[in-house]
PDB file of C-alpha atoms in Angstrom:
ATOM      1  CA  MET A1141      12.924-286.887  44.788  1.00  0.00           C
ATOM      2  CA  CYS A1142      14.494-283.099  45.599  1.00  0.00           C
ATOM      3  CA  THR A1143      16.092-282.138  48.844  1.00  0.00           C
ATOM      4  CA  LYS A1144      15.661-279.069  50.414  1.00  0.00           C
ATOM      5  CA  ASP A1145      17.252-276.822  53.703  1.00  0.00           C
ATOM      6  CA  ILE A1146      15.152-275.703  56.292  1.00  0.00           C
ATOM      7  CA  ALA A1147      16.400-272.831  59.071  1.00  0.00           C
ATOM      8  CA  ARG A1148      16.961-274.265  62.024  1.00  0.00           C
ATOM      9  CA  ARG A1149      14.765-274.311  64.531  1.00  0.00           C
ATOM     10  CA  THR A1150      15.354-274.616  68.235  1.00  0.00           C
ATOM     11  CA  VAL A1151      11.772-273.465  69.894  1.00  0.00           C
ATOM     12  CA  ALA A1152      11.325-274.666  73.284  1.00  0.00           C
ATOM     13  CA  GLY A1153       7.691-275.766  72.126  1.00  0.00           C
ATOM     14  CA  ALA A1154       8.777-276.937  69.642  1.00  0.00           C
ATOM     15  CA  VAL A1155      10.686-279.542  70.307  1.00  0.00           C
ATOM     16  CA  VAL A1156       8.801-280.454  72.991  1.00  0.00           C
ATOM     17  CA  VAL A1157       6.633-281.354  70.689  1.00  0.00           C
ATOM     18  CA  VAL A1158       8.503-283.467  68.406  1.00  0.00           C
ATOM     19  CA  LEU A1159      10.170-285.502  71.598  1.00  0.00           C
ATOM     20  CA  GLY A1160       7.428-286.052  73.811  1.00  0.00           C
ATOM     21  CA  THR A1161       6.463-289.338  75.356  1.00  0.00           C
ATOM     22  CA  ALA A1162       3.567-290.560  76.197  1.00  0.00           C
ATOM     23  CA  ALA A1163       2.825-293.864  75.268  1.00  0.00           C
ATOM     24  CA  GLY A1164       1.109-295.801  72.508  1.00  0.00           C
ATOM     25  CA  ALA A1165      -0.227-294.730  69.141  1.00  0.00           C
ATOM     26  CA  ALA A1166      -0.779-291.382  68.262  1.00  0.00           C
ATOM     27  CA  VAL A1167      -2.615-290.908  65.043  1.00  0.00           C
ATOM     28  CA  PRO A1168      -1.810-288.007  62.789  1.00  0.00           C
ATOM     29  CA  ASP A1169      -4.277-284.735  62.439  1.00  0.00           C
ATOM     30  CA  ARG A1170      -5.232-285.016  58.951  1.00  0.00           C
ATOM     31  CA  PRO A1171      -7.197-288.378  57.545  1.00  0.00           C
ATOM     32  CA  ALA A1172      -5.943-290.389  54.568  1.00  0.00           C
ATOM     33  CA  HIS A1173      -7.078-289.540  51.054  1.00  0.00           C
ATOM     34  CA  ALA A1174      -9.275-292.151  49.538  1.00  0.00           C
ATOM     35  CA  GLY A1175      -7.644-295.288  48.374  1.00  0.00           C
ATOM     36  CA  GLY A1176      -4.895-294.080  50.838  1.00  0.00           C
ATOM     37  CA  PHE A1177      -3.622-295.118  54.425  1.00  0.00           C
ATOM     38  CA  ALA A1178      -2.296-292.346  57.274  1.00  0.00           C
ATOM     39  CA  PRO A1179       0.594-293.562  58.996  1.00  0.00           C
ATOM     40  CA  VAL A1180       0.782-293.726  63.052  1.00  0.00           C
ATOM     41  CA  ARG A1181       3.379-293.348  65.236  1.00  0.00           C
ATOM     42  CA  VAL A1182       3.657-296.334  68.027  1.00  0.00           C
ATOM     43  CA  GLU A1183       5.784-295.563  70.991  1.00  0.00           C
ATOM     44  CA  GLU A1184       6.839-297.656  74.215  1.00  0.00           C
ATOM     45  CA  VAL A1185       8.624-296.464  77.312  1.00  0.00           C
ATOM     46  CA  SER A1186      11.566-298.230  79.748  1.00  0.00           C
ATOM     47  CA  GLU A1187      11.420-298.690  83.270  1.00  0.00           C
ATOM     48  CA  SER A1188      12.961-295.382  84.136  1.00  0.00           C
ATOM     49  CA  ASP A1189      15.466-296.346  86.589  1.00  0.00           C
ATOM     50  CA  GLY A1190      19.427-296.793  87.349  1.00  0.00           C
ATOM     51  CA  SER A1191      20.212-300.165  85.428  1.00  0.00           C
ATOM     52  CA  GLY A1192      22.633-300.604  83.212  1.00  0.00           C
ATOM     53  CA  THR A1193      21.755-301.671  80.009  1.00  0.00           C
ATOM     54  CA  LYS A1194      17.375-301.475  78.914  1.00  0.00           C
ATOM     55  CA  VAL A1195      15.809-303.010  76.383  1.00  0.00           C
ATOM     56  CA  VAL A1196      11.811-301.093  74.924  1.00  0.00           C
ATOM     57  CA  THR A1197       9.848-302.659  71.815  1.00  0.00           C
ATOM     58  CA  ALA A1198       7.464-300.540  69.838  1.00  0.00           C
ATOM     59  CA  THR A1199       4.767-303.243  67.810  1.00  0.00           C
ATOM     60  CA  CYS A1200       2.625-302.001  64.859  1.00  0.00           C
ATOM     61  CA  PRO A1201      -0.908-302.704  65.230  1.00  0.00           C
ATOM     62  CA  GLY A1202      -2.740-304.962  62.830  1.00  0.00           C
ATOM     63  CA  ALA A1203      -1.384-305.543  59.364  1.00  0.00           C
ATOM     64  CA  ARG A1204       0.656-302.467  59.492  1.00  0.00           C
ATOM     65  CA  SER A1205       4.476-302.805  58.579  1.00  0.00           C
ATOM     66  CA  VAL A1206       7.215-300.489  60.074  1.00  0.00           C
ATOM     67  CA  PHE A1207       8.357-297.902  57.703  1.00  0.00           C
ATOM     68  CA  ALA A1208      10.657-295.923  60.108  1.00  0.00           C
ATOM     69  CA  ALA A1209      12.194-295.865  63.462  1.00  0.00           C
ATOM     70  CA  GLY A1210      13.183-293.490  65.535  1.00  0.00           C
ATOM     71  CA  ALA A1211      14.822-293.093  69.221  1.00  0.00           C
ATOM     72  CA  ARG A1212      15.252-291.617  72.542  1.00  0.00           C
ATOM     73  CA  ILE A1213      17.111-291.677  75.957  1.00  0.00           C
ATOM     74  CA  VAL A1214      15.455-290.226  78.487  1.00  0.00           C
ATOM     75  CA  ASN A1215      17.532-288.091  81.444  1.00  0.00           C
ATOM     76  CA  GLY A1216      20.685-289.881  80.238  1.00  0.00           C
ATOM     77  CA  ASN A1217      22.258-286.735  80.826  1.00  0.00           C
ATOM     78  CA  GLY A1218      25.654-287.628  77.791  1.00  0.00           C
ATOM     79  CA  GLY A1219      26.188-290.865  80.667  1.00  0.00           C
ATOM     80  CA  VAL A1220      23.565-293.379  78.867  1.00  0.00           C
ATOM     81  CA  VAL A1221      24.411-294.376  74.631  1.00  0.00           C
ATOM     82  CA  LEU A1222      22.066-295.350  72.199  1.00  0.00           C
ATOM     83  CA  THR A1223      23.272-298.541  70.935  1.00  0.00           C
ATOM     84  CA  ALA A1224      20.835-300.027  68.651  1.00  0.00           C
ATOM     85  CA  MET A1225      17.674-298.759  66.851  1.00  0.00           C
ATOM     86  CA  GLU A1226      16.471-301.839  65.253  1.00  0.00           C
ATOM     87  CA  PRO A1227      13.654-303.397  62.835  1.00  0.00           C
ATOM     88  CA  ASP A1228      13.135-306.901  62.963  1.00  0.00           C
ATOM     89  CA  ALA A1229      13.254-308.155  59.777  1.00  0.00           C
ATOM     90  CA  GLU A1230       9.721-309.368  59.125  1.00  0.00           C
ATOM     91  CA  LEU A1231       8.677-305.225  59.937  1.00  0.00           C
ATOM     92  CA  ASN A1232       6.301-305.723  62.731  1.00  0.00           C
ATOM     93  CA  THR A1233       8.648-304.275  65.390  1.00  0.00           C
ATOM     94  CA  VAL A1234      11.403-301.450  66.487  1.00  0.00           C
ATOM     95  CA  THR A1235      13.198-302.245  69.354  1.00  0.00           C
ATOM     96  CA  VAL A1236      15.927-299.656  70.958  1.00  0.00           C
ATOM     97  CA  THR A1237      18.623-300.316  73.267  1.00  0.00           C
ATOM     98  CA  ALA A1238      20.793-298.009  75.745  1.00  0.00           C
ATOM     99  CA  THR A1239      23.834-298.607  77.769  1.00  0.00           C
ATOM    100  CA  ALA A1240      24.747-296.692  81.021  1.00  0.00           C
ATOM    101  CA  ARG A1241      28.620-295.717  80.718  1.00  0.00           C
ATOM    102  CA  THR A1242      30.308-296.687  83.316  1.00  0.00           C
ATOM    103  CA  GLY A1243      30.035-294.593  86.375  1.00  0.00           C
ATOM    104  CA  HIS A1244      26.330-292.810  85.525  1.00  0.00           C
ATOM    105  CA  ALA A1245      23.955-292.745  88.570  1.00  0.00           C
ATOM    106  CA  GLY A1246      20.527-291.928  88.603  1.00  0.00           C
ATOM    107  CA  ALA A1247      17.212-292.959  86.625  1.00  0.00           C
ATOM    108  CA  TRP A1248      17.013-293.279  82.727  1.00  0.00           C
ATOM    109  CA  SER A1249      14.914-294.339  80.073  1.00  0.00           C
ATOM    110  CA  VAL A1250      15.005-295.558  76.388  1.00  0.00           C
ATOM    111  CA  VAL A1251      12.243-295.183  73.957  1.00  0.00           C
ATOM    112  CA  ALA A1252      11.267-296.663  71.153  1.00  0.00           C
ATOM    113  CA  TYR A1253       9.339-295.571  67.925  1.00  0.00           C
ATOM    114  CA  ALA A1254       7.501-297.040  65.199  1.00  0.00           C
ATOM    115  CA  THR A1255       5.915-295.603  62.235  1.00  0.00           C
ATOM    116  CA  CYS A1256       3.643-298.018  61.206  1.00  0.00           C
ATOM    117  CA  ASP A1257       1.855-297.736  57.428  1.00  0.00           C
ATOM    118  CA  LEU A1258      -0.337-300.006  54.906  1.00  0.00           C
ATOM    119  CA  SER A1259       0.336-299.810  51.292  1.00  0.00           C
ATOM    120  CA  THR A1260       0.119-302.342  47.913  1.00  0.00           C
ATOM    121  CA  SER A1261       4.113-302.454  48.217  1.00  0.00           C
ATOM    122  CA  PRO A1262       5.269-303.847  51.401  1.00  0.00           C
ATOM    123  CA  PRO A1263       8.465-302.165  52.832  1.00  0.00           C
ATOM    124  CA  VAL A1264      11.789-304.525  52.907  1.00  0.00           C
ATOM    125  CA  ARG A1265      14.735-304.567  55.241  1.00  0.00           C
ATOM    126  CA  ALA A1266      17.798-303.915  54.152  1.00  0.00           C
ATOM    127  CA  THR A1267      20.995-304.115  56.451  1.00  0.00           C
ATOM    128  CA  ALA A1268      24.836-304.177  56.169  1.00  0.00           C
ATOM    129  CA  THR A1269      27.433-305.062  58.735  1.00  0.00           C
ATOM    130  CA  VAL A1270      31.124-304.376  59.122  1.00  0.00           C
ATOM    131  CA  GLU A1271      33.604-305.290  61.755  1.00  0.00           C
ATOM    132  CA  SER A1272      36.512-302.842  63.705  1.00  0.00           C
ATOM    133  CA  ALA A1273      35.342-300.305  61.249  1.00  0.00           C
ATOM    134  CA  SER A1274      33.669-296.716  62.332  1.00  0.00           C
ATOM    135  CA  THR A1275      31.697-296.296  58.778  1.00  0.00           C
ATOM    136  CA  VAL A1276      29.048-298.401  57.860  1.00  0.00           C
ATOM    137  CA  GLU A1277      26.257-298.108  54.489  1.00  0.00           C
ATOM    138  CA  VAL A1278      23.581-299.974  52.580  1.00  0.00           C
ATOM    139  CA  SER A1279      21.563-299.819  49.836  1.00  0.00           C
ATOM    140  CA  CYS A1280      17.996-300.330  49.225  1.00  0.00           C
ATOM    141  CA  PRO A1281      17.688-303.107  46.654  1.00  0.00           C
ATOM    142  CA  GLY A1282      16.457-303.052  43.203  1.00  0.00           C
ATOM    143  CA  SER A1283      14.076-300.566  42.049  1.00  0.00           C
ATOM    144  CA  THR A1284      13.254-299.631  46.110  1.00  0.00           C
ATOM    145  CA  ARG A1285      13.795-296.413  47.927  1.00  0.00           C
ATOM    146  CA  LEU A1286      14.561-295.230  51.443  1.00  0.00           C
ATOM    147  CA  PHE A1287      11.947-294.956  54.121  1.00  0.00           C
ATOM    148  CA  GLY A1288      13.488-295.686  56.899  1.00  0.00           C
ATOM    149  CA  THR A1289      16.480-296.405  58.945  1.00  0.00           C
ATOM    150  CA  GLY A1290      17.974-298.131  61.916  1.00  0.00           C
ATOM    151  CA  PHE A1291      21.400-299.379  62.869  1.00  0.00           C
ATOM    152  CA  ARG A1292      23.286-301.204  65.891  1.00  0.00           C
ATOM    153  CA  SER A1293      26.637-300.786  67.608  1.00  0.00           C
ATOM    154  CA  GLU A1294      28.631-303.614  69.384  1.00  0.00           C
ATOM    155  CA  GLY A1295      31.291-301.903  71.617  1.00  0.00           C
ATOM    156  CA  PRO A1296      32.668-300.535  75.225  1.00  0.00           C
ATOM    157  CA  VAL A1297      30.220-297.102  75.537  1.00  0.00           C
ATOM    158  CA  ASP A1298      32.886-295.550  77.395  1.00  0.00           C
ATOM    159  CA  GLN A1299      34.705-295.286  73.953  1.00  0.00           C
ATOM    160  CA  THR A1300      32.469-295.651  71.236  1.00  0.00           C
ATOM    161  CA  TYR A1301      29.013-294.452  70.078  1.00  0.00           C
ATOM    162  CA  VAL A1302      27.356-293.244  67.067  1.00  0.00           C
ATOM    163  CA  ASP A1303      27.376-289.682  65.416  1.00  0.00           C
ATOM    164  CA  GLU A1304      25.123-290.013  62.177  1.00  0.00           C
ATOM    165  CA  VAL A1305      22.712-291.910  60.970  1.00  0.00           C
ATOM    166  CA  GLY A1306      22.278-290.896  57.716  1.00  0.00           C
ATOM    167  CA  PHE A1307      20.713-290.663  54.349  1.00  0.00           C
ATOM    168  CA  GLY A1308      22.477-290.787  50.803  1.00  0.00           C
ATOM    169  CA  PRO A1309      22.118-289.129  47.965  1.00  0.00           C
ATOM    170  CA  GLY A1310      19.032-289.841  45.825  1.00  0.00           C
ATOM    171  CA  LEU A1311      17.085-291.522  49.790  1.00  0.00           C
ATOM    172  CA  ARG A1312      18.492-294.949  48.061  1.00  0.00           C
ATOM    173  CA  THR A1313      21.272-295.543  51.143  1.00  0.00           C
ATOM    174  CA  VAL A1314      21.680-295.128  54.973  1.00  0.00           C
ATOM    175  CA  ARG A1315      25.228-294.243  56.581  1.00  0.00           C
ATOM    176  CA  VAL A1316      26.361-294.931  60.033  1.00  0.00           C
ATOM    177  CA  HIS A1317      29.244-293.223  61.672  1.00  0.00           C
ATOM    178  CA  ALA A1318      30.473-294.540  65.287  1.00  0.00           C
ATOM    179  CA  GLY A1319      32.865-291.839  67.062  1.00  0.00           C
ATOM    180  CA  GLY A1320      35.061-292.012  69.919  1.00  0.00           C
ATOM    181  CA  ASP A1321      38.760-293.729  71.298  1.00  0.00           C
ATOM    182  CA  VAL A1322      38.080-297.601  69.433  1.00  0.00           C
ATOM    183  CA  GLU A1323      35.557-298.151  66.859  1.00  0.00           C
ATOM    184  CA  PRO A1324      33.029-300.925  67.341  1.00  0.00           C
ATOM    185  CA  ALA A1325      33.416-304.407  67.525  1.00  0.00           C
ATOM    186  CA  SER A1326      30.527-304.470  65.025  1.00  0.00           C
ATOM    187  CA  LEU A1327      28.413-301.955  63.354  1.00  0.00           C
ATOM    188  CA  THR A1328      25.083-302.583  61.097  1.00  0.00           C
ATOM    189  CA  ALA A1329      23.362-300.078  58.990  1.00  0.00           C
ATOM    190  CA  VAL A1330      20.055-300.711  58.918  1.00  0.00           C
ATOM    191  CA  GLY A1331      17.340-299.440  55.172  1.00  0.00           C
ATOM    192  CA  ILE A1332      13.446-299.874  55.485  1.00  0.00           C
ATOM    193  CA  CYS A1333      12.915-299.735  51.101  1.00  0.00           C
ATOM    194  CA  LYS A1334      10.081-300.296  49.121  1.00  0.00           C
ATOM    195  CA  GLU A1335       9.033-300.375  46.023  1.00  0.00           C
ATOM    196  CA  PRO A1336       8.194-296.509  44.211  1.00  0.00           C
ATOM    197  CA  THR A1337       3.715-296.509  44.376  1.00  0.00           C
ATOM    198  CA  GLN A1338       1.403-293.387  43.094  1.00  0.00           C
ATOM    199  CA  PRO A1339       1.408-290.966  46.028  1.00  0.00           C
ATOM    200  CA  THR A1340      -1.466-288.639  46.553  1.00  0.00           C
ATOM    201  CA  GLY A1341       0.598-285.451  46.822  1.00  0.00           C
ATOM    202  CA  PRO A1342       4.506-284.908  45.897  1.00  0.00           C
ATOM    203  CA  PRO A1343       7.249-287.121  45.489  1.00  0.00           C
ATOM    204  CA  GLY A1344       8.935-288.217  48.790  1.00  0.00           C
ATOM    205  CA  GLU A1345      11.955-285.319  49.501  1.00  0.00           C
ATOM    206  CA  ARG A1346      14.524-284.507  52.266  1.00  0.00           C
ATOM    207  CA  VAL A1347      13.878-281.905  54.754  1.00  0.00           C
ATOM    208  CA  GLU A1348      16.645-280.618  56.723  1.00  0.00           C
ATOM    209  CA  ALA A1349      17.130-278.822  59.872  1.00  0.00           C
ATOM    210  CA  THR A1350      20.364-277.733  61.981  1.00  0.00           C
ATOM    211  CA  SER A1351      21.635-275.628  64.842  1.00  0.00           C
ATOM    212  CA  GLY A1352      24.551-273.116  65.571  1.00  0.00           C
ATOM    213  CA  TYR A1353      28.078-274.485  65.784  1.00  0.00           C
ATOM    214  CA  ASP A1354      29.265-273.605  69.629  1.00  0.00           C
ATOM    215  CA  GLY A1355      29.836-274.949  72.597  1.00  0.00           C
ATOM    216  CA  THR A1356      26.215-274.934  74.051  1.00  0.00           C
ATOM    217  CA  TRP A1357      25.074-278.910  74.817  1.00  0.00           C
ATOM    218  CA  PRO A1358      22.832-280.829  74.399  1.00  0.00           C
ATOM    219  CA  LYS A1359      21.693-279.826  71.321  1.00  0.00           C
ATOM    220  CA  THR A1360      18.330-280.101  69.612  1.00  0.00           C
ATOM    221  CA  VAL A1361      16.958-279.349  66.485  1.00  0.00           C
ATOM    222  CA  VAL A1362      13.652-280.159  64.690  1.00  0.00           C
ATOM    223  CA  THR A1363      12.433-279.654  61.164  1.00  0.00           C
ATOM    224  CA  ALA A1364       9.909-277.698  59.884  1.00  0.00           C
ATOM    225  CA  GLU A1365       6.464-278.543  59.782  1.00  0.00           C
ATOM    226  CA  ALA A1366       5.543-281.068  56.336  1.00  0.00           C
ATOM    227  CA  GLY A1367       2.992-279.443  54.328  1.00  0.00           C
ATOM    228  CA  PRO A1368      -0.551-280.753  53.167  1.00  0.00           C
ATOM    229  CA  ASP A1369      -0.855-284.289  52.493  1.00  0.00           C
ATOM    230  CA  VAL A1370       2.181-285.045  53.339  1.00  0.00           C
ATOM    231  CA  HIS A1371       3.837-287.635  56.507  1.00  0.00           C
ATOM    232  CA  VAL A1372       7.592-287.310  58.405  1.00  0.00           C
ATOM    233  CA  TYR A1373       8.761-291.114  57.542  1.00  0.00           C
ATOM    234  CA  GLY A1374      12.826-291.695  58.383  1.00  0.00           C
ATOM    235  CA  VAL A1375      14.614-289.369  60.842  1.00  0.00           C
ATOM    236  CA  GLY A1376      18.027-288.923  60.464  1.00  0.00           C
ATOM    237  CA  ALA A1377      20.667-287.068  62.294  1.00  0.00           C
ATOM    238  CA  ARG A1378      24.746-286.199  62.206  1.00  0.00           C
ATOM    239  CA  VAL A1379      26.143-283.798  65.081  1.00  0.00           C
ATOM    240  CA  THR A1380      29.859-282.988  63.923  1.00  0.00           C
ATOM    241  CA  GLY A1381      32.912-280.833  65.976  1.00  0.00           C
ATOM    242  CA  ALA A1382      35.416-281.762  68.331  1.00  0.00           C
ATOM    243  CA  GLY A1383      35.060-283.827  71.164  1.00  0.00           C
ATOM    244  CA  PRO A1384      33.007-286.534  72.303  1.00  0.00           C
ATOM    245  CA  PHE A1385      29.292-286.050  71.094  1.00  0.00           C
ATOM    246  CA  PHE A1386      26.787-288.596  69.875  1.00  0.00           C
ATOM    247  CA  LEU A1387      24.019-288.899  69.228  1.00  0.00           C
ATOM    248  CA  SER A1388      20.716-288.991  72.080  1.00  0.00           C
ATOM    249  CA  ALA A1389      17.851-289.356  69.768  1.00  0.00           C
ATOM    250  CA  LEU A1390      15.562-289.039  66.709  1.00  0.00           C
ATOM    251  CA  VAL A1391      12.088-288.550  67.168  1.00  0.00           C
ATOM    252  CA  PRO A1392       9.574-288.670  64.505  1.00  0.00           C
ATOM    253  CA  SER A1393       6.941-286.113  66.638  1.00  0.00           C
ATOM    254  CA  PRO A1394       3.018-287.651  67.169  1.00  0.00           C
ATOM    255  CA  ASN A1395       1.483-286.385  64.395  1.00  0.00           C
ATOM    256  CA  LEU A1396       3.955-287.297  61.686  1.00  0.00           C
ATOM    257  CA  ARG A1397       4.781-283.543  60.410  1.00  0.00           C
ATOM    258  CA  GLN A1398       8.003-282.969  62.141  1.00  0.00           C
ATOM    259  CA  ALA A1399      11.214-284.563  63.103  1.00  0.00           C
ATOM    260  CA  GLY A1400      13.881-283.967  66.021  1.00  0.00           C
ATOM    261  CA  ALA A1401      17.151-284.872  67.093  1.00  0.00           C
ATOM    262  CA  GLU A1402      19.157-284.416  69.876  1.00  0.00           C
ATOM    263  CA  ALA A1403      22.721-284.489  70.408  1.00  0.00           C
ATOM    264  CA  VAL A1404      24.768-284.790  74.245  1.00  0.00           C
ATOM    265  CA  ARG A1405      28.444-284.259  75.306  1.00  0.00           C
ATOM    266  CA  ALA A1406      30.002-287.384  76.934  1.00  0.00           C
ATOM    267  CA  SER A1407      29.707-286.733  81.040  1.00  0.00           C
ATOM    268  CA  GLN A1408      32.764-287.141  82.301  1.00  0.00           C
ATOM    269  CA  LEU A1409      32.096-290.374  85.195  1.00  0.00           C
ATOM    270  CA  PRO A1410      34.619-291.424  87.468  1.00  0.00           C
ATOM    271  CA  GLY A1411      36.015-293.964  86.253  1.00  0.00           C
ATOM    272  CA  SER A1412      35.850-292.924  82.228  1.00  0.00           C
ATOM    273  CA  PRO A1413      38.372-292.246  80.066  1.00  0.00           C
ATOM    274  CA  ALA A1414      38.887-288.726  79.899  1.00  0.00           C
ATOM    275  CA  ALA A1415      37.160-286.392  76.964  1.00  0.00           C
ATOM    276  CA  ARG A1416      39.593-284.842  74.271  1.00  0.00           C
ATOM    277  CA  ALA A1417      41.506-281.957  75.711  1.00  0.00           C
ATOM    278  CA  ASP A1418      43.907-280.995  73.093  1.00  0.00           C
ATOM    279  CA  ALA A1419      41.686-280.224  69.893  1.00  0.00           C
ATOM    280  CA  GLU A1420      41.700-277.069  69.303  1.00  0.00           C
ATOM    281  CA  GLY A1421      38.178-275.237  69.548  1.00  0.00           C
ATOM    282  CA  ASP A1422      37.163-278.650  71.833  1.00  0.00           C
ATOM    283  CA  GLY A1423      33.627-278.857  73.041  1.00  0.00           C
ATOM    284  CA  GLU A1424      31.995-277.103  69.991  1.00  0.00           C
ATOM    285  CA  GLY A1425      29.887-278.864  67.254  1.00  0.00           C
ATOM    286  CA  SER A1426      26.656-278.389  66.001  1.00  0.00           C
ATOM    287  CA  LEU A1427      23.743-281.172  64.690  1.00  0.00           C
ATOM    288  CA  ASP A1428      21.563-281.399  61.648  1.00  0.00           C
ATOM    289  CA  VAL A1429      18.567-283.409  61.697  1.00  0.00           C
ATOM    290  CA  ALA A1430      17.273-284.819  58.262  1.00  0.00           C
ATOM    291  CA  ALA A1431      13.046-285.882  57.935  1.00  0.00           C
ATOM    292  CA  LEU A1432      12.315-288.468  54.929  1.00  0.00           C
ATOM    293  CA  GLU A1433       8.916-286.743  54.145  1.00  0.00           C
ATOM    294  CA  SER A1434       6.571-288.715  51.919  1.00  0.00           C
ATOM    295  CA  ALA A1435       3.007-288.730  50.877  1.00  0.00           C
ATOM    296  CA  VAL A1436      -0.036-290.482  51.037  1.00  0.00           C
ATOM    297  CA  PHE A1437       0.343-294.426  49.102  1.00  0.00           C
ATOM    298  CA  HIS A1438      -2.159-296.170  47.594  1.00  0.00           C
TER     299      HIS A1438
END
């Protein structure tokens, strides 16, 4: 494994490509090598209305399994919180849940993404849950290595929200962190892991991009395009700063060549707890996104 940093990309066109929302399965723009299978991205979009909680599930086609997950809130404007991006135990589906904060008005929707693939070494799901704590980590079992992430947070969305879903050192662990004024009642980290198989190209790696540290919100960041014979699987992100900031999108691009993330500042809504006003530099922050890239499998 290796890790490399890529300069941030916030060009509007690149963001639109990665954060597009045409439902269904998107086929990568390169074929699989002989003996390998090209992954596909499947997405499902909820209804767009003003309901308080939305749940949407993306299902992998045929015999393909979930290798990575993604999620996005559309038109949440800091008033809607992602509470789950969760592959099921059999790794057939990805379910995304989001809930509107107190006082949020207007239509919004949520999108679930599943990156689906085939391999002679099927993936497995690893989970870890903590209660009344803001951080949880899960490790891939045995000699397996990480391909995708997931999370679930149970708690009042006016006061707690996920601000990190990250890859650990060596691409073996997933770290989930919840920010806010209170700790969630429970917080779950999910890792999608598989035994190493001989790839047709270079080994897996983490590619990163970052925004500037300033008071502009929302923030969107996109990684550079993957090289030949490589696809993006897992997407991780972290938002930092002095203020009520949280993740609103972790998205693999339709052709699985880039990863994008979005972070928002919690909007001040009637009945919601006020944002911090006493912290030096309040309102400023940054967003990091990471793509877990890997070559096609045998």
